[in-house]
Amino acid sequence: MTEHQSRVVELLKSLETGDAKPFAHIDADKFVQHMVNVADGLAGFRSFFRLAPKGKKKVRTVRMFQDGEFVFAHSEYDLLGPKVGFDIVRFERETIVEHWSNLQEKVLRRNPSGHTMVDGPIEPTELAKTDANKTLVRAFVHDILVNGRMERLAGYFDGDRYTQHNPTIGDGLSGLGTALEKFAKQGIVVKYERIHRVLGEGSFVLVVSEGSLGGLHTSFFDLFRVDNGRIAEHWDTIEPIAPRAQWKNSSGKF
C-alpha cells in the first residue's frame, strides 16, 4: 500500500474510531468537498463524521487503488444503517485537497448468482495495461450505457463469462439481459448521460457517471475488472442526487 493509500484508509477508519489525527492529512485551506449533503471545507467534513452515535459506526475498506494523484476506495460502512460506497480522494503532494463519494444502502441478500456487493478479487493485476484497460472500459460505458449501442455489447466480454455484483443482476450477459427485461416491464428506465471521470490501476477501472434512474437525477459509480482485454467483473453503487436547493456546498457531486 502506498503512503497516499494508507492515509486514505486512516481517514476513512477514523469515521469508526473518532480519531482526529488523520484530519492532519487534509489541507484545510484547499479542501473541496463533493458530497452534496456535507458543508464545504474541513469543518463540514468533521460534522459529517459526528452524524452517527459513538460506538455505532463501522468502516471496512475492501479495495484500494491509486491512479496518479487520485486514490479510490471501495468500502462497507455502518453509518445510520449498512451502506456500500466508493470514495475518491485527490492529493496535492502529501495532503488531501478534494473528495468525492457515492453511497448506496447495502443489500444484505446475495444477488441471483450468489454474490455480495463487495466480494471477489481485491488485488489489481495487469499493471502494465492500466491505460488500455481504462480505454476499453470508457468505450464500453460510452457505447452501451450512454448511447445504447447494444449491437456492440458482446464484443466487450468473453462470451458469458462475466461476474456481476449488482444486487439485482445475475452473472453473464444472460443475467444482464434478464435484468434489463425485468426493468423494462416495471417501467424502470436506467439512463447514463455523461461520463465524468475514469480512474484505474491495472485490471481495475472505476467510472463515475451522471444520469437518471426511474426519472431521478442519479450518480453511478461503476468498478470493472478487466481480464485479457475483456470485462470480467463489475461492482457498483447508485445514489440519487439531491435537488440543488438542498445542497450544503457549492462544489457539486462531480
Short mmCIF file of C-alpha atoms in Angstrom, two decimals:
data_model
loop_
_atom_site.label_atom_id
_atom_site.label_comp_id
_atom_site.label_asym_id
_atom_site.label_seq_id
_atom_site.Cartn_x
_atom_site.Cartn_y
_atom_site.Cartn_z
CA MET A 1 0.00 0.00 0.00
CA THR A 2 1.35 3.44 -0.92
CA GLU A 3 1.64 6.27 1.59
CA HIS A 4 -1.31 8.04 -0.02
CA GLN A 5 -3.43 4.90 0.18
CA SER A 6 -2.51 4.43 3.85
CA ARG A 7 -3.62 7.99 4.60
CA VAL A 8 -6.99 7.41 2.94
CA VAL A 9 -7.51 4.18 4.91
CA GLU A 10 -6.68 6.03 8.14
CA LEU A 11 -9.08 8.84 7.30
CA LEU A 12 -11.97 6.51 6.45
CA LYS A 13 -11.33 4.37 9.53
CA SER A 14 -11.47 7.48 11.70
CA LEU A 15 -15.20 7.57 10.91
CA GLU A 16 -15.41 4.49 13.13
CA THR A 17 -12.79 5.28 15.74
CA GLY A 18 -13.36 9.01 16.17
CA ASP A 19 -9.59 9.53 15.97
CA ALA A 20 -8.96 13.12 14.84
CA LYS A 21 -5.30 12.62 13.90
CA PRO A 22 -5.97 11.60 10.25
CA PHE A 23 -7.52 15.03 9.64
CA ALA A 24 -3.95 16.29 9.59
CA HIS A 25 -3.72 14.70 6.10
CA ILE A 26 -6.27 17.25 4.80
CA ASP A 27 -5.23 20.69 3.54
CA ALA A 28 -7.82 22.82 5.31
CA ASP A 29 -7.15 25.83 3.06
CA LYS A 30 -7.69 23.97 -0.23
CA PHE A 31 -10.07 21.14 0.63
CA VAL A 32 -13.06 20.78 -1.74
CA GLN A 33 -15.99 18.55 -0.78
CA HIS A 34 -18.27 16.91 -3.39
CA MET A 35 -20.65 15.14 -1.01
CA VAL A 36 -23.56 17.49 -1.60
CA ASN A 37 -25.07 16.77 1.83
CA VAL A 38 -21.87 17.91 3.59
CA ALA A 39 -20.84 21.53 4.08
CA ASP A 40 -17.69 22.95 2.48
CA GLY A 41 -14.25 22.66 3.96
CA LEU A 42 -12.75 20.71 6.80
CA ALA A 43 -15.41 21.85 9.28
CA GLY A 44 -18.14 20.31 7.15
CA PHE A 45 -16.25 17.03 6.90
CA ARG A 46 -15.81 16.94 10.67
CA SER A 47 -19.55 17.48 11.20
CA PHE A 48 -20.33 14.57 8.86
CA PHE A 49 -18.06 12.34 10.94
CA ARG A 50 -20.17 13.13 14.01
CA LEU A 51 -23.52 12.18 12.41
CA ALA A 52 -23.80 8.64 13.77
CA PRO A 53 -23.72 7.96 17.53
CA LYS A 54 -20.40 6.98 19.10
CA GLY A 55 -19.74 3.26 19.01
CA LYS A 56 -22.36 2.73 16.29
CA LYS A 57 -20.11 3.36 13.26
CA LYS A 58 -18.19 0.71 11.35
CA VAL A 59 -15.90 1.05 8.34
CA ARG A 60 -14.22 -1.74 6.37
CA THR A 61 -12.27 -0.80 3.27
CA VAL A 62 -12.32 -3.77 0.91
CA ARG A 63 -10.35 -2.44 -2.10
CA MET A 64 -7.92 0.44 -2.55
CA PHE A 65 -6.34 1.68 -5.78
CA GLN A 66 -4.26 4.61 -6.97
CA ASP A 67 -4.17 6.47 -10.29
CA GLY A 68 -1.63 9.30 -10.14
CA GLU A 69 -2.83 11.94 -7.67
CA PHE A 70 -6.12 10.05 -7.12
CA VAL A 71 -6.80 7.26 -4.61
CA PHE A 72 -10.11 5.42 -4.85
CA ALA A 73 -11.54 3.04 -2.26
CA HIS A 74 -14.42 0.55 -2.14
CA SER A 75 -15.75 0.17 1.41
CA GLU A 76 -18.52 -1.18 3.60
CA TYR A 77 -19.98 1.21 6.16
CA ASP A 78 -22.43 1.12 9.01
CA LEU A 79 -23.42 4.78 9.30
CA LEU A 80 -27.05 5.19 10.28
CA GLY A 81 -27.54 1.81 8.62
CA PRO A 82 -25.38 -0.50 6.46
CA LYS A 83 -24.03 1.01 3.25
CA VAL A 84 -21.54 0.30 0.47
CA GLY A 85 -19.60 3.14 -1.07
CA PHE A 86 -16.80 4.41 -3.22
CA ASP A 87 -14.57 7.27 -2.13
CA ILE A 88 -12.23 9.19 -4.41
CA VAL A 89 -9.57 11.41 -2.87
CA ARG A 90 -7.24 13.76 -4.73
CA PHE A 91 -3.84 14.62 -3.31
CA GLU A 92 -1.57 17.57 -3.94
CA ARG A 93 1.84 16.32 -2.90
CA GLU A 94 1.21 14.78 0.53
CA THR A 95 -2.12 16.33 1.51
CA ILE A 96 -5.76 15.66 0.58
CA VAL A 97 -7.40 18.54 -1.29
CA GLU A 98 -10.59 17.04 -2.76
CA HIS A 99 -13.11 14.27 -2.05
CA TRP A 100 -15.94 12.58 -3.95
CA SER A 101 -18.12 9.67 -2.81
CA ASN A 102 -21.12 7.55 -3.75
CA LEU A 103 -23.08 5.64 -1.10
CA GLN A 104 -25.82 3.07 -1.52
CA GLU A 105 -27.84 1.19 1.07
CA LYS A 106 -26.28 -2.24 1.44
CA VAL A 107 -28.45 -5.08 0.18
CA LEU A 108 -27.87 -7.88 2.65
CA ARG A 109 -29.15 -10.72 0.47
CA ARG A 110 -26.93 -12.15 -2.25
CA ASN A 111 -27.72 -11.43 -5.88
CA PRO A 112 -29.26 -14.05 -8.25
CA SER A 113 -25.79 -15.60 -8.78
CA GLY A 114 -24.90 -15.70 -5.08
CA HIS A 115 -22.53 -12.71 -4.93
CA THR A 116 -22.50 -9.84 -2.45
CA MET A 117 -21.95 -6.17 -3.28
CA VAL A 118 -18.28 -6.35 -2.24
CA ASP A 119 -16.91 -9.90 -2.51
CA GLY A 120 -14.48 -11.03 -5.20
CA PRO A 121 -10.85 -10.19 -6.15
CA ILE A 122 -9.19 -7.25 -4.45
CA GLU A 123 -5.65 -7.05 -5.87
CA PRO A 124 -5.01 -5.43 -9.26
CA THR A 125 -3.22 -7.41 -11.95
CA GLU A 126 -2.19 -6.31 -15.48
CA LEU A 127 -0.43 -3.24 -14.07
CA ALA A 128 1.22 -2.54 -17.43
CA LYS A 129 -2.20 -2.41 -19.11
CA THR A 130 -3.78 0.34 -16.99
CA ASP A 131 -4.20 2.82 -19.86
CA ALA A 132 -5.51 0.18 -22.27
CA ASN A 133 -8.00 -1.09 -19.68
CA LYS A 134 -9.23 2.44 -18.95
CA THR A 135 -9.74 3.00 -22.68
CA LEU A 136 -11.68 -0.27 -23.01
CA VAL A 137 -13.98 0.44 -20.06
CA ARG A 138 -14.60 4.05 -21.09
CA ALA A 139 -15.59 2.81 -24.55
CA PHE A 140 -17.96 0.23 -23.03
CA VAL A 141 -19.75 2.79 -20.85
CA HIS A 142 -19.89 5.28 -23.72
CA ASP A 143 -21.16 2.76 -26.29
CA ILE A 144 -23.52 0.65 -24.20
CA LEU A 145 -24.66 2.63 -21.18
CA VAL A 146 -24.66 6.16 -22.60
CA ASN A 147 -25.54 5.55 -26.25
CA GLY A 148 -27.34 2.20 -26.08
CA ARG A 149 -25.38 0.56 -28.92
CA MET A 150 -26.37 -2.90 -27.79
CA GLU A 151 -25.12 -4.50 -31.01
CA ARG A 152 -21.60 -3.86 -29.67
CA LEU A 153 -22.25 -5.44 -26.26
CA ALA A 154 -20.83 -8.92 -26.89
CA GLY A 155 -17.52 -7.52 -28.12
CA TYR A 156 -16.62 -6.29 -24.65
CA PHE A 157 -16.99 -9.70 -22.96
CA ASP A 158 -15.52 -13.19 -23.17
CA GLY A 159 -18.72 -14.99 -24.02
CA ASP A 160 -20.99 -15.31 -21.00
CA ARG A 161 -18.08 -15.32 -18.52
CA TYR A 162 -18.85 -12.19 -16.52
CA THR A 163 -19.26 -11.91 -12.73
CA GLN A 164 -21.84 -9.44 -11.51
CA HIS A 165 -22.07 -7.89 -8.01
CA ASN A 166 -25.04 -5.60 -8.56
CA PRO A 167 -27.57 -6.92 -6.03
CA THR A 168 -30.37 -7.31 -8.58
CA ILE A 169 -28.49 -8.77 -11.58
CA GLY A 170 -27.11 -12.25 -12.19
CA ASP A 171 -23.85 -13.27 -13.85
CA GLY A 172 -23.15 -13.18 -17.56
CA LEU A 173 -24.69 -11.33 -20.45
CA SER A 174 -27.71 -13.57 -19.96
CA GLY A 175 -28.13 -12.22 -16.43
CA LEU A 176 -27.82 -8.66 -17.67
CA GLY A 177 -30.40 -9.28 -20.38
CA THR A 178 -32.84 -10.80 -17.88
CA ALA A 179 -32.47 -7.81 -15.57
CA LEU A 180 -32.96 -5.25 -18.36
CA GLU A 181 -36.10 -7.08 -19.48
CA LYS A 182 -37.42 -7.04 -15.92
CA PHE A 183 -36.69 -3.30 -15.55
CA ALA A 184 -38.49 -2.59 -18.82
CA LYS A 185 -41.59 -4.50 -17.68
CA GLN A 186 -41.59 -2.48 -14.44
CA GLY A 187 -41.21 0.79 -16.35
CA ILE A 188 -37.82 1.48 -14.77
CA VAL A 189 -35.56 3.41 -17.13
CA VAL A 190 -31.82 3.49 -16.44
CA LYS A 191 -30.09 6.27 -18.38
CA TYR A 192 -26.40 7.17 -18.34
CA GLU A 193 -25.97 10.66 -19.77
CA ARG A 194 -22.37 11.68 -19.12
CA ILE A 195 -19.05 10.18 -18.03
CA HIS A 196 -17.28 12.47 -15.57
CA ARG A 197 -14.17 10.52 -14.62
CA VAL A 198 -12.32 7.28 -15.39
CA LEU A 199 -9.68 6.05 -12.94
CA GLY A 200 -7.74 2.82 -12.97
CA GLU A 201 -4.95 0.69 -11.62
CA GLY A 202 -4.10 -2.38 -13.66
CA SER A 203 -7.11 -4.62 -14.07
CA PHE A 204 -9.49 -2.40 -12.05
CA VAL A 205 -11.20 0.63 -13.58
CA LEU A 206 -13.69 2.97 -11.87
CA VAL A 207 -16.09 5.06 -13.98
CA VAL A 208 -18.02 7.99 -12.48
CA SER A 209 -21.15 8.83 -14.47
CA GLU A 210 -24.23 11.01 -14.25
CA GLY A 211 -27.70 10.11 -15.42
CA SER A 212 -31.11 9.08 -14.14
CA LEU A 213 -32.83 6.04 -12.66
CA GLY A 214 -36.60 5.92 -12.76
CA GLY A 215 -36.60 9.62 -13.65
CA LEU A 216 -34.46 10.66 -10.65
CA HIS A 217 -31.16 12.51 -11.12
CA THR A 218 -28.58 9.86 -10.23
CA SER A 219 -24.85 9.29 -9.78
CA PHE A 220 -23.41 5.96 -10.95
CA PHE A 221 -20.01 4.72 -9.72
CA ASP A 222 -19.09 1.52 -11.60
CA LEU A 223 -16.00 -0.55 -10.84
CA PHE A 224 -14.91 -3.04 -13.52
CA ARG A 225 -12.26 -5.74 -13.52
CA VAL A 226 -10.68 -6.40 -16.90
CA ASP A 227 -9.05 -9.70 -17.84
CA ASN A 228 -7.09 -10.07 -21.07
CA GLY A 229 -8.88 -7.30 -22.93
CA ARG A 230 -12.41 -8.22 -21.85
CA ILE A 231 -14.64 -7.05 -19.00
CA ALA A 232 -14.74 -9.86 -16.44
CA GLU A 233 -16.41 -8.43 -13.31
CA HIS A 234 -18.50 -5.48 -12.11
CA TRP A 235 -19.39 -3.76 -8.83
CA ASP A 236 -21.40 -0.56 -8.47
CA THR A 237 -23.14 1.94 -6.24
CA ILE A 238 -26.09 4.04 -7.33
CA GLU A 239 -27.05 7.20 -5.42
CA PRO A 240 -29.84 9.73 -6.11
CA ILE A 241 -28.55 13.31 -6.31
CA ALA A 242 -30.48 15.72 -4.11
CA PRO A 243 -32.04 18.79 -5.75
CA ARG A 244 -29.69 21.78 -5.94
CA ALA A 245 -31.67 23.70 -3.32
CA GLN A 246 -30.82 21.01 -0.74
CA TRP A 247 -27.04 21.03 -1.29
CA LYS A 248 -24.85 22.10 1.61
CA ASN A 249 -21.91 23.11 -0.59
CA SER A 250 -21.44 24.72 -3.99
CA SER A 251 -18.94 22.21 -5.41
CA GLY A 252 -21.46 19.77 -6.88
CA LYS A 253 -21.47 15.98 -6.98
CA PHE A 254 -18.87 15.67 -9.73
#
